[in-house]
CSV table of C-alpha atoms and ligand atoms in Angstrom, one decimal:
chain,number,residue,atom,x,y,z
A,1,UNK,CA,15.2,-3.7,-20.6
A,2,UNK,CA,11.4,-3.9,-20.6
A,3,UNK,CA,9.8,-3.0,-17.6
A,4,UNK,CA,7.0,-5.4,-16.1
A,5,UNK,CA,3.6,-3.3,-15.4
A,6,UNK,CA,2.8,-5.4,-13.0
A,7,UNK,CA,5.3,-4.5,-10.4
A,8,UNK,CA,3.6,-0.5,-10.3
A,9,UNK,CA,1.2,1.0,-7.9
A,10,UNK,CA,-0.8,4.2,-9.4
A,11,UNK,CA,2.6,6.0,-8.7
A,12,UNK,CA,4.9,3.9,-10.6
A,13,UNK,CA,2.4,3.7,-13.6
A,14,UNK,CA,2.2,8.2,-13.4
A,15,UNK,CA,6.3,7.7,-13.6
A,16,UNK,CA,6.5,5.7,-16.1
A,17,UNK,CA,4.0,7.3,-18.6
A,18,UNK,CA,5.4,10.6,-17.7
A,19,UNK,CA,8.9,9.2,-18.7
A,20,UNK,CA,7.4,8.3,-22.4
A,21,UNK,CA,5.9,11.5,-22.6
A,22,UNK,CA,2.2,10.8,-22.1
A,23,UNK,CA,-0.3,12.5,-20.2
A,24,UNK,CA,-1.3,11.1,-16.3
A,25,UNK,CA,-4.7,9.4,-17.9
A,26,UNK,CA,-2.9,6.8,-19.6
A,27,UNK,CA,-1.5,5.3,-16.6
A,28,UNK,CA,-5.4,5.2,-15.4
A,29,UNK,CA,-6.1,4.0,-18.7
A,30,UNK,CA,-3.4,1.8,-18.6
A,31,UNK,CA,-4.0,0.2,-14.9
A,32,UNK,CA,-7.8,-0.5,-16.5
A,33,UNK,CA,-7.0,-2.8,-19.0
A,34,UNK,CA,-4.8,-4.5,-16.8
A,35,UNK,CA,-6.2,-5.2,-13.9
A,36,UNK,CA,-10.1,-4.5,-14.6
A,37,UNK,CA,-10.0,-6.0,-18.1
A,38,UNK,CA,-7.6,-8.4,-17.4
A,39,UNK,CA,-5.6,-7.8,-21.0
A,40,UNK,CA,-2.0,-9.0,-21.3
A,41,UNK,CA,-1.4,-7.9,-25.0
A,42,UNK,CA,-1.1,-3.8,-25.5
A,43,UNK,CA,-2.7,-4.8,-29.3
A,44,UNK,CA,-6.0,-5.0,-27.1
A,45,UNK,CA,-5.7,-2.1,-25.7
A,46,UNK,CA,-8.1,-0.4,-28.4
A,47,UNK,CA,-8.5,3.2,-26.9
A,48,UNK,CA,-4.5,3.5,-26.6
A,49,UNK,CA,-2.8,4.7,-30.4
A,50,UNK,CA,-0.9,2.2,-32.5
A,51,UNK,CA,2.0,4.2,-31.6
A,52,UNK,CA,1.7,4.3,-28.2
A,53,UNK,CA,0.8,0.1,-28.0
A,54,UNK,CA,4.3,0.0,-30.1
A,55,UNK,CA,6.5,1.7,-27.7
A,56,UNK,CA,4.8,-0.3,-24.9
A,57,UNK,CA,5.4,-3.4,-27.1
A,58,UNK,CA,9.2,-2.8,-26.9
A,59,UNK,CA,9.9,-1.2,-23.1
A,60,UNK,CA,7.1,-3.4,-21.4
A,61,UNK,CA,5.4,-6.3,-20.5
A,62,UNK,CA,2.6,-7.9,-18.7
A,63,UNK,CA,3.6,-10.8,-17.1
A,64,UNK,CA,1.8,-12.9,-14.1
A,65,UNK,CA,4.0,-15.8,-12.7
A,66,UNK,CA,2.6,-18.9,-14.8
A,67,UNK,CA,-0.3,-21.5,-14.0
A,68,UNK,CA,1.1,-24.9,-13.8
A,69,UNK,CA,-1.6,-26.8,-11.8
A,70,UNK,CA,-5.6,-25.6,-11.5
A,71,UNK,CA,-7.1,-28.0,-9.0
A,72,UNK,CA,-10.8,-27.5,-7.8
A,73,UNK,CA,-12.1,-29.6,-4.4
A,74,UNK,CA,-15.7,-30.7,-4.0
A,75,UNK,CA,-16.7,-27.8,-2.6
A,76,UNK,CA,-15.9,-25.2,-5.2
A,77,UNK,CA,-12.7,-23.8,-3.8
A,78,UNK,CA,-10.2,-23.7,-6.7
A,79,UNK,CA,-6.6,-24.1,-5.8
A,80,UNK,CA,-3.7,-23.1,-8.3
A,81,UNK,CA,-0.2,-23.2,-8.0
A,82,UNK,CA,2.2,-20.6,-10.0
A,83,UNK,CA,5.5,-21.2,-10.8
A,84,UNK,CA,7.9,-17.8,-9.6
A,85,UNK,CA,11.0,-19.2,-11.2
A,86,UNK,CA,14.4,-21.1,-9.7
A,87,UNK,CA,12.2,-24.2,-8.5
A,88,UNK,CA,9.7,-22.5,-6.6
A,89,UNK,CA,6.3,-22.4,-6.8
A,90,UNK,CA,3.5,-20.7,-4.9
A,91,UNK,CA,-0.5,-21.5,-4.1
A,92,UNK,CA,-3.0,-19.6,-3.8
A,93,UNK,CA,-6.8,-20.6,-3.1
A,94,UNK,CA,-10.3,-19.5,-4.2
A,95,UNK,CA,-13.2,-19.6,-1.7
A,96,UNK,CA,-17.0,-19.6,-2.8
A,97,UNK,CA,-19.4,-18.4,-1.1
A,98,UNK,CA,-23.0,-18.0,-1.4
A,99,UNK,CA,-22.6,-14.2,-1.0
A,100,UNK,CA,-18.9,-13.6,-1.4
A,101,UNK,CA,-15.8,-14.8,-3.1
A,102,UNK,CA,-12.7,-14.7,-1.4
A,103,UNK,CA,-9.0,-14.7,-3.0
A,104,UNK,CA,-6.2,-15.8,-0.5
A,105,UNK,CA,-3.0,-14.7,-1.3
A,106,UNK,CA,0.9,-15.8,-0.5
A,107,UNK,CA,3.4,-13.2,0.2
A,108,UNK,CA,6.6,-15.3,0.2
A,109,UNK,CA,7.8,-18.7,-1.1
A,110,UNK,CA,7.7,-20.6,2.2
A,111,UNK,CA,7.9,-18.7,5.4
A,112,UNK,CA,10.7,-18.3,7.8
A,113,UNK,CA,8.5,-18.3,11.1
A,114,UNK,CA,8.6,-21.5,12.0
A,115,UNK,CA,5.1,-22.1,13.4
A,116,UNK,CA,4.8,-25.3,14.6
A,117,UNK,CA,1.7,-26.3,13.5
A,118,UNK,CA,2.0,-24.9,9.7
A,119,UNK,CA,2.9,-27.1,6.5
A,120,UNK,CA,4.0,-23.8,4.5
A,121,UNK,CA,6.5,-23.0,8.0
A,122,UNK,CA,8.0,-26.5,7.5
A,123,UNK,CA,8.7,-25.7,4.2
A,124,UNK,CA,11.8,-23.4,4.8
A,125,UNK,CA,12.0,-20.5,3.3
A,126,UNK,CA,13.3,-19.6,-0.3
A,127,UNK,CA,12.7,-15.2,-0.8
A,128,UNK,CA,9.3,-12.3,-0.5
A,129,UNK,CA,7.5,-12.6,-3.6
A,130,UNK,CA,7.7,-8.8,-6.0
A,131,UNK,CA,4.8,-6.7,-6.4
A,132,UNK,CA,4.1,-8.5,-9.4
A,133,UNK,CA,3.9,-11.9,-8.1
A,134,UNK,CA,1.4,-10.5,-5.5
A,135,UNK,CA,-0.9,-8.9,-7.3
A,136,UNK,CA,-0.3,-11.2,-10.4
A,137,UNK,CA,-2.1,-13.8,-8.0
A,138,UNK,CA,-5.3,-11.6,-8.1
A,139,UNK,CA,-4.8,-10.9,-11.9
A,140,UNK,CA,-4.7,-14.6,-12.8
A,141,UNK,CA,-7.3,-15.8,-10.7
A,142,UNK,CA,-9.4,-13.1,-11.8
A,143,UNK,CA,-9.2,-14.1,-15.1
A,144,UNK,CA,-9.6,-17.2,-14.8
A,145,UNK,CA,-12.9,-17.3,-13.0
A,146,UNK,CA,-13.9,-14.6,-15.5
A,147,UNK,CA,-13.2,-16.7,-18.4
A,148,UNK,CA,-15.2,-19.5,-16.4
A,149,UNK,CA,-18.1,-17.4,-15.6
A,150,UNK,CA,-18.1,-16.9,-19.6
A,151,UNK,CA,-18.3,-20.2,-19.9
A,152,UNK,CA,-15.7,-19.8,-23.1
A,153,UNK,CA,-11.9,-18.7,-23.4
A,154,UNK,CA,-10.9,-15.3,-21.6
A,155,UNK,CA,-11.1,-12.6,-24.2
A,156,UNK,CA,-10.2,-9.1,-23.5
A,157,UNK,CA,-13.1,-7.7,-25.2
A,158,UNK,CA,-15.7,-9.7,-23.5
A,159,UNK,CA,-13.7,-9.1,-20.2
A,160,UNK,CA,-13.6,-4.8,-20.7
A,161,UNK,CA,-17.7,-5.1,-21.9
A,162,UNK,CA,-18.2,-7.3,-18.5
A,163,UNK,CA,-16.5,-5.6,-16.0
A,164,UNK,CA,-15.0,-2.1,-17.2
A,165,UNK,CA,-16.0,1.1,-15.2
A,166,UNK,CA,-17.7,1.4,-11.7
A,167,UNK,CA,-20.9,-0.3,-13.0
A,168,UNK,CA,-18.8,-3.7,-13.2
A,169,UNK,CA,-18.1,-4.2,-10.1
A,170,UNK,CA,-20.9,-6.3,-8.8
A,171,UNK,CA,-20.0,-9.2,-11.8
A,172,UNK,CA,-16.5,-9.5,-10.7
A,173,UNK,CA,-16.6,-12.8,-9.0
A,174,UNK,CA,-13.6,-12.0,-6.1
A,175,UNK,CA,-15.2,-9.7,-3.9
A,176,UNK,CA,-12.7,-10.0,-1.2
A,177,UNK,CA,-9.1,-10.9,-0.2
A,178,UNK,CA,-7.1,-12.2,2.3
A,179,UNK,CA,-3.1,-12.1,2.5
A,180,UNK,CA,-3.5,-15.6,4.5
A,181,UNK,CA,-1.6,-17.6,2.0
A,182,UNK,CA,2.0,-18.7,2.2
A,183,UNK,CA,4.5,-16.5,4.1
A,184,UNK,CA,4.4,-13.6,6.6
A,185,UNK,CA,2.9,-10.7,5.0
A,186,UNK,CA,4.5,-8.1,7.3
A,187,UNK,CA,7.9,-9.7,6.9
A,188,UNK,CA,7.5,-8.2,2.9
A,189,UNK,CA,5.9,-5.1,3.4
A,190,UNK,CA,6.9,-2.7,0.8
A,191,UNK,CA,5.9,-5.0,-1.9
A,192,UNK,CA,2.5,-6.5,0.1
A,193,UNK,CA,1.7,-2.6,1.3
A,194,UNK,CA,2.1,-1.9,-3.0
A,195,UNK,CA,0.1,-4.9,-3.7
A,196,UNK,CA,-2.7,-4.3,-1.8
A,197,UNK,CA,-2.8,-0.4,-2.4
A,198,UNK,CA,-3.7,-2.1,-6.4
A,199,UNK,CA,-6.6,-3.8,-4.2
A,200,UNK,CA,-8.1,-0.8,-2.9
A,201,UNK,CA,-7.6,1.4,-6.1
A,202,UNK,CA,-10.4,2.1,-8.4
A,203,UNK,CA,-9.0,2.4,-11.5
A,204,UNK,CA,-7.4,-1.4,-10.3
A,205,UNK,CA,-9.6,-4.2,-8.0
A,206,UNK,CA,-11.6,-1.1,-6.1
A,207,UNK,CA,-12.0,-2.9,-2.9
A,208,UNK,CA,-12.8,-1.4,-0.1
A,209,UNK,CA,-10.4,-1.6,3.3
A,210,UNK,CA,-12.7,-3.9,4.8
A,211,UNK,CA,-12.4,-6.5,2.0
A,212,UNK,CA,-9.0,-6.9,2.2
A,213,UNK,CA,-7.3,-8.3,5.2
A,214,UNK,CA,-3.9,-9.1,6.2
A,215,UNK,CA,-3.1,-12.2,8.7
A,216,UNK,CA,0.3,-12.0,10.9
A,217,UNK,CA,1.9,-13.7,13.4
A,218,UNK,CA,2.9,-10.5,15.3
A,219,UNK,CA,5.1,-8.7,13.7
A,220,UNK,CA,4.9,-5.9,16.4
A,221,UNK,CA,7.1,-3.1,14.4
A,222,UNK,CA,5.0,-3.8,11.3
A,223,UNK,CA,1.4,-4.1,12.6
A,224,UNK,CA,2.0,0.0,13.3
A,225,UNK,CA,3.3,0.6,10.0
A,226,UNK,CA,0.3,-1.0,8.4
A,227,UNK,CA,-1.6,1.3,10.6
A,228,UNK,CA,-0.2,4.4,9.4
A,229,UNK,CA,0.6,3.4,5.7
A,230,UNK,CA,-2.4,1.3,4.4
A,231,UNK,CA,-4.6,0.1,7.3
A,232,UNK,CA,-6.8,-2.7,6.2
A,233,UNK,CA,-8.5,-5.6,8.3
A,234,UNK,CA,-5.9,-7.0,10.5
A,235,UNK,CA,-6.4,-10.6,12.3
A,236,UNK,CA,-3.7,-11.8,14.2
A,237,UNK,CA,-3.0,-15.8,14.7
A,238,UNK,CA,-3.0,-15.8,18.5
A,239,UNK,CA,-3.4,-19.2,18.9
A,240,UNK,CA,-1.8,-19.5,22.8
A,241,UNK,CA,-3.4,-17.8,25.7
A,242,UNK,CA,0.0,-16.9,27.3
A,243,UNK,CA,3.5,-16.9,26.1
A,244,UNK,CA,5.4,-20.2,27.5
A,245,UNK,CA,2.9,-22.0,25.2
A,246,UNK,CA,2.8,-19.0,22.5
A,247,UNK,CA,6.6,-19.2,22.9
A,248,UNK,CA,6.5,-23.0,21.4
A,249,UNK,CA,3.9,-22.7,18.6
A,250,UNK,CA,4.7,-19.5,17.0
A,251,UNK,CA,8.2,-18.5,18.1
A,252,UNK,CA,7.9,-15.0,16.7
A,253,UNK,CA,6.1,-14.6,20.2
A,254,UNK,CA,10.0,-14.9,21.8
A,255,UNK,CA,10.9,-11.5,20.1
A,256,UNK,CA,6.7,-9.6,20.4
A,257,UNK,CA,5.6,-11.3,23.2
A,258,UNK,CA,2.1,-11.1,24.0
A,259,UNK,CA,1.5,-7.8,26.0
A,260,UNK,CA,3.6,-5.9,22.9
A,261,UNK,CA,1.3,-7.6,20.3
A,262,UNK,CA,-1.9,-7.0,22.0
A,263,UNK,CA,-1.0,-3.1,22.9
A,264,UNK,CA,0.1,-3.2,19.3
A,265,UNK,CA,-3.9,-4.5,19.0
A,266,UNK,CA,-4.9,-1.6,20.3
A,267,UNK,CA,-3.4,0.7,18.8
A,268,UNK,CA,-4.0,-0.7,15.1
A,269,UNK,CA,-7.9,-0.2,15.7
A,270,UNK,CA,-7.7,3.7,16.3
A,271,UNK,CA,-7.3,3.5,12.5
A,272,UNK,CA,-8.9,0.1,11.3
A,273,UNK,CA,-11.7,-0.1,8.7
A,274,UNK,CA,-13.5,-2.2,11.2
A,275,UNK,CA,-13.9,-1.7,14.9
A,276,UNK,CA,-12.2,-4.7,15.8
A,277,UNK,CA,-9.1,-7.1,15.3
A,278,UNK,CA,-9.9,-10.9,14.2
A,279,UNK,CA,-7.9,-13.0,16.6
A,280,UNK,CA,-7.1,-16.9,15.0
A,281,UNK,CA,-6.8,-19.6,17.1
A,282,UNK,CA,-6.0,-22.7,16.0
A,283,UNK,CA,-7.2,-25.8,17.8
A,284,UNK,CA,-4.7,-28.2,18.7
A,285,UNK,CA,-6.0,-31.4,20.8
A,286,UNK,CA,-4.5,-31.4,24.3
A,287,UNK,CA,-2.0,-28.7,23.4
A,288,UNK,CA,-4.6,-25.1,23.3
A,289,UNK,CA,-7.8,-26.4,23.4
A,290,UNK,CA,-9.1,-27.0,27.2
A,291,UNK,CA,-11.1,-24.8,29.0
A,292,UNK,CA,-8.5,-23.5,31.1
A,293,UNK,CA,-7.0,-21.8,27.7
A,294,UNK,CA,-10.7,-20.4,26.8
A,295,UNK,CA,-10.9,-19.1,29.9
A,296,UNK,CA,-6.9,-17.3,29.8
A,297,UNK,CA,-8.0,-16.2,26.6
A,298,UNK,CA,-10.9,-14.6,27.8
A,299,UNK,CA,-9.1,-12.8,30.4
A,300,UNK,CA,-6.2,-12.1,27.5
A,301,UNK,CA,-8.1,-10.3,25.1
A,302,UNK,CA,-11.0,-8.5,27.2
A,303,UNK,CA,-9.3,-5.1,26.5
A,304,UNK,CA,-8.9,-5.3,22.6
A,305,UNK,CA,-12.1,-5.2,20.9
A,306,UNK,CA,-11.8,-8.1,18.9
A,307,UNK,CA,-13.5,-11.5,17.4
A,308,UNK,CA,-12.1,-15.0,17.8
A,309,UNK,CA,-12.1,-16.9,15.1
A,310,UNK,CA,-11.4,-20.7,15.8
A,311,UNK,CA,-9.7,-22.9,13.0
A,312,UNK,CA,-10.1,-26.4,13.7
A,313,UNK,CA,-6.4,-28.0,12.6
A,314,UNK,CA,-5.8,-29.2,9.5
A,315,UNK,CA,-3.3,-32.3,9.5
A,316,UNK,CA,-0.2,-32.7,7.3
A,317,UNK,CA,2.1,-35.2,6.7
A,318,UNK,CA,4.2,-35.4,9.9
A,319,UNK,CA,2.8,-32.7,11.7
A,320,UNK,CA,2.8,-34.1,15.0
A,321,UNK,CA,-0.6,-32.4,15.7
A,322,UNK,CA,-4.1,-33.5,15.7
A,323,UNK,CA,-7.4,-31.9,15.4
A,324,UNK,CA,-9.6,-31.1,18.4
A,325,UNK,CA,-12.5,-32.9,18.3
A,326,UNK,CA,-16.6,-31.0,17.5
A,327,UNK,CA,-17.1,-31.3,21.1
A,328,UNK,CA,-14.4,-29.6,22.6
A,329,UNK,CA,-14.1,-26.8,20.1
A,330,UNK,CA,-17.6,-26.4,21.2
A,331,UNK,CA,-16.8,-26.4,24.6
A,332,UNK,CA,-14.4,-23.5,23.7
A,333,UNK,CA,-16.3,-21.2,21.8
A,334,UNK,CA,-19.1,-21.5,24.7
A,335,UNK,CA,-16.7,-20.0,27.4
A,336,UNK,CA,-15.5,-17.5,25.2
A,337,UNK,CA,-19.0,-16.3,24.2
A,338,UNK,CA,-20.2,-16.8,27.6
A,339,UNK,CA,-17.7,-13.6,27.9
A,340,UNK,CA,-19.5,-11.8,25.5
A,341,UNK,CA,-16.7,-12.3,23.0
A,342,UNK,CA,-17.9,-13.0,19.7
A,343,UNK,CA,-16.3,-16.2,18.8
A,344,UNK,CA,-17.0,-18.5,15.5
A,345,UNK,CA,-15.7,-21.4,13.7
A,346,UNK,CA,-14.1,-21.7,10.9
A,347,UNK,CA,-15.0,-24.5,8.5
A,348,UNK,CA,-12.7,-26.3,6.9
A,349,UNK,CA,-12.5,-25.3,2.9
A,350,UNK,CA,-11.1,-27.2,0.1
A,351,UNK,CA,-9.2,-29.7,2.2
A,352,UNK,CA,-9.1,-32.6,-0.2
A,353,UNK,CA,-7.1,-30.8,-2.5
A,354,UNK,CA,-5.0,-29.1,0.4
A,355,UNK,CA,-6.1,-26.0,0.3
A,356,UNK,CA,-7.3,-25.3,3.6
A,357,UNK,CA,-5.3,-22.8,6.1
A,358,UNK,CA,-2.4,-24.1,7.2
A,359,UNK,CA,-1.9,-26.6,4.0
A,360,UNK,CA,-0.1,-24.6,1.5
A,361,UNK,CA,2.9,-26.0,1.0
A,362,UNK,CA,3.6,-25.1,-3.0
A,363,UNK,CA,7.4,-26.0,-4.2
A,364,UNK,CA,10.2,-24.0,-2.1
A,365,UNK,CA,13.8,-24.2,-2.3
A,366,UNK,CA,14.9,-23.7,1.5
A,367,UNK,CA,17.6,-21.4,2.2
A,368,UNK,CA,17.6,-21.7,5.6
A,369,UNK,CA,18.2,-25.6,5.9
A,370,UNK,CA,15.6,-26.3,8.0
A,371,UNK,CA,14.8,-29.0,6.8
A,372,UNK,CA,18.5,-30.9,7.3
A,373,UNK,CA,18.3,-29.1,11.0
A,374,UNK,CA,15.0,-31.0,11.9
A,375,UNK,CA,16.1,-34.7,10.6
A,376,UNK,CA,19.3,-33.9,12.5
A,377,UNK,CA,17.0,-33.2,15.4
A,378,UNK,CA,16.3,-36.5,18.5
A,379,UNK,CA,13.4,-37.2,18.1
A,380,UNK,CA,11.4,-36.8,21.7
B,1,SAH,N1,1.8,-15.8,8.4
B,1,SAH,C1,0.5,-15.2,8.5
B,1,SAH,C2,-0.5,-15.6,7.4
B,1,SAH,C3,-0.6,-17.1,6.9
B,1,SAH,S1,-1.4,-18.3,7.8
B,1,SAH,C4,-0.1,-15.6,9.8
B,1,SAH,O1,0.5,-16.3,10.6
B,1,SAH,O2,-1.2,-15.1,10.2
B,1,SAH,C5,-3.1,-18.1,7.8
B,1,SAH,C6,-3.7,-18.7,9.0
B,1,SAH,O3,-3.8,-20.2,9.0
B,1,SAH,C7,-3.0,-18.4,10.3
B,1,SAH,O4,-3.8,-18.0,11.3
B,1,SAH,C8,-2.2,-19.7,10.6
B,1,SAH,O5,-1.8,-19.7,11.9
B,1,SAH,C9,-3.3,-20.7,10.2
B,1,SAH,N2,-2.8,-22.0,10.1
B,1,SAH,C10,-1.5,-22.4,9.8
B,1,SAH,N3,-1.4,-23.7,9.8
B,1,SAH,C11,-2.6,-24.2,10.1
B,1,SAH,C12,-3.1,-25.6,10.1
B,1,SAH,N4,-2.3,-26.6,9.9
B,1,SAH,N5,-4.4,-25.7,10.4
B,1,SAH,C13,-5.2,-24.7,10.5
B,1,SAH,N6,-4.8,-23.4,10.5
B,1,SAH,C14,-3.5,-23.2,10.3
């Protein structure tokens, strides 16, 4: 059975080139050509012996789950969707900026949270994606806007001359990453703790801590595991000032309501690469967004050192929900920075190709029937 290198941390590439025998640099060799190079084929691999590519040939592979749509909006961000096999299909979304490029990543086909107000939640939810269909999303997009930065087909050769070694860094056009794509992150956290570990490493992507941040809807448990096992940027979608209305849009909130979650808050920043958790809060009109909610959330949040960052709705077929209109998301972010709360607003990327939060939707083969259980639901 061949093994596929893309499902191994630094650890699981040391096993497995001490079970062929080799010494611990090829698995640094080895991670290099994957990740920084970008090289799928072990014949590329030109500083590895003929022997060694052979054995590789037959007990491994290199394999990303495959392209099957590359969309890019007016604005630059690139949107692609990658088939993971059995009918699913996962997105993940490119995001220029004039001083930064960031990748966001999906951790699961669909999501089994339920938030009200997401397209991927009324999705359903099919399985967590491996290690390799994690990092694989890095890996393809990498290549891709490598091969476009080119301006000619990817080649491994002009990829290694590009980008190999420390030096290469400041080419590589991702500079940072969020695991805000589809699913719940901490719900899969073995293979999204092993995913981003390949982030941070140097011989892999070499971000730093503060580069890559993970988005949850609470998972209380989880949020101090992260803390103790791979502590990155943390935000948190918040997006209620108390729990009855927390209760309705992100029913996670029933199980870690919001004194757990924001002690949990607290906590996490003893060890956080920044001083302070990002709190998202999506604005709903009429449902979160008056200024008696800025105000609870002011009150809410004073302890945890934090920023607010407010995401302006983005509609879906059948969501039920609309968008809060420019002035009252003004409103909003006035009372919370009157607090001395830092508090911005997010702007809406990539939405004509839906690929802005909330929109990713991909291909996903319910398991949980949601679907049947809302048409069977009265509609109110
Ligand atoms: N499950 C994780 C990560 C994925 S969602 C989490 O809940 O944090 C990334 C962000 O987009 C979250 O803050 C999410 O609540 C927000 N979001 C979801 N649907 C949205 C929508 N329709 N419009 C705007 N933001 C949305």
């Amino acid at each position: 059975m061949t093994v596929n290198l893309l499902e191994f941390e630094r650890h699981g590439f040391a096993q497995f080139c001490a079970e062929l025998g080799e010494k611990p640099f090829r698995a640094r060799q080895l991670m290099r050509w994957i990740h920084q190079s970008g090289v799928d084929d072990f014949d590329a691999m030109t500083d590895i012996s003929k022997s060694l590519r052979e054995q590789l040939g037959t007990a491994a592979e290199i394999r990303a789950p495959r392209v099957v749509r590359d969309t890019t909006a007016a604005d630059g961000t690139r949107k692609w969707l990658l088939d993971v096999g059995t009918g699913n299909a996962i997105e993940t979304v490119f995001i220029p900026e004039r001083n930064r490029g960031t990748l966001c990543i999906s951790s699961q086909a669909g999501c089994a949270l339920e938030c009200t107000f997401c397209s991927t939640g009324r999705q359903g939810f099919n399985r967590n994606l491996t290690v390799a269909e994690i990092i694989g999303q890095l890996w393809q997009a990498s290549r891709a806007l490598l091969a476009r930065d080119a301006g000619a087909c990817f080649t491994p050769a002009l990829s290694a001359a590009r980008n190999l070694g420390r030096g290469g860094a400041a080419v590589r056009p991702i500079t940072n990453v969020v695991m805000m794509g589809m699913g719940e992150p901490l719900a899969n956290f073995d293979n999204v703790v092993a995913a981003m570990l390949l982030m941070l490493d140097d011989d892999a992507y070499g971000l730093s801590r503060r580069r890559v941040t993970l988005s949850t809807a609470g998972m209380v448990p989880a949020i101090d595991r992260l803390r103790d096992t791979c502590p990155v940027a943390l935000a948190v979608s918040l997006h209620a000032p108390n729990d009855a209305l927390r209760d309705e849009l992100v029913p996670i909130n029933r199980k870690y309501p919001l004194k757990e979650l924001l002690a949990a808050c607290l906590r996490y920043i003893e060890k956080a690469p920044r001083d302070f958790v990002t709190f998202e809060y999506v604005m709903l009109a009429g449902v979160n967004d008056g200024v008696e909610h800025a105000r609870q959330l002011v009150k809410l949040v004073r302890s945890v050192p934090c920023k607010i960052n407010l995401i302006p709705f983005n509609p879906f077929p059948q969501s039920g929900y609309r968008r809060s209109d420019s002035a009252t998301v003004a409103l909003f972010q006035d009372v919370v920075m009157q607090a001395d709360i830092t508090a911005t607003v997010r702007r809406a990327r990539g939405d004509d190709i839906d690929a802005a939060c909330g929109q990713l939707a991909g291909r996903v083969q319910d398991k949980t029937r949601r679907r049947q259980r809302r048409q069977a639901e009265p509609i109110s």
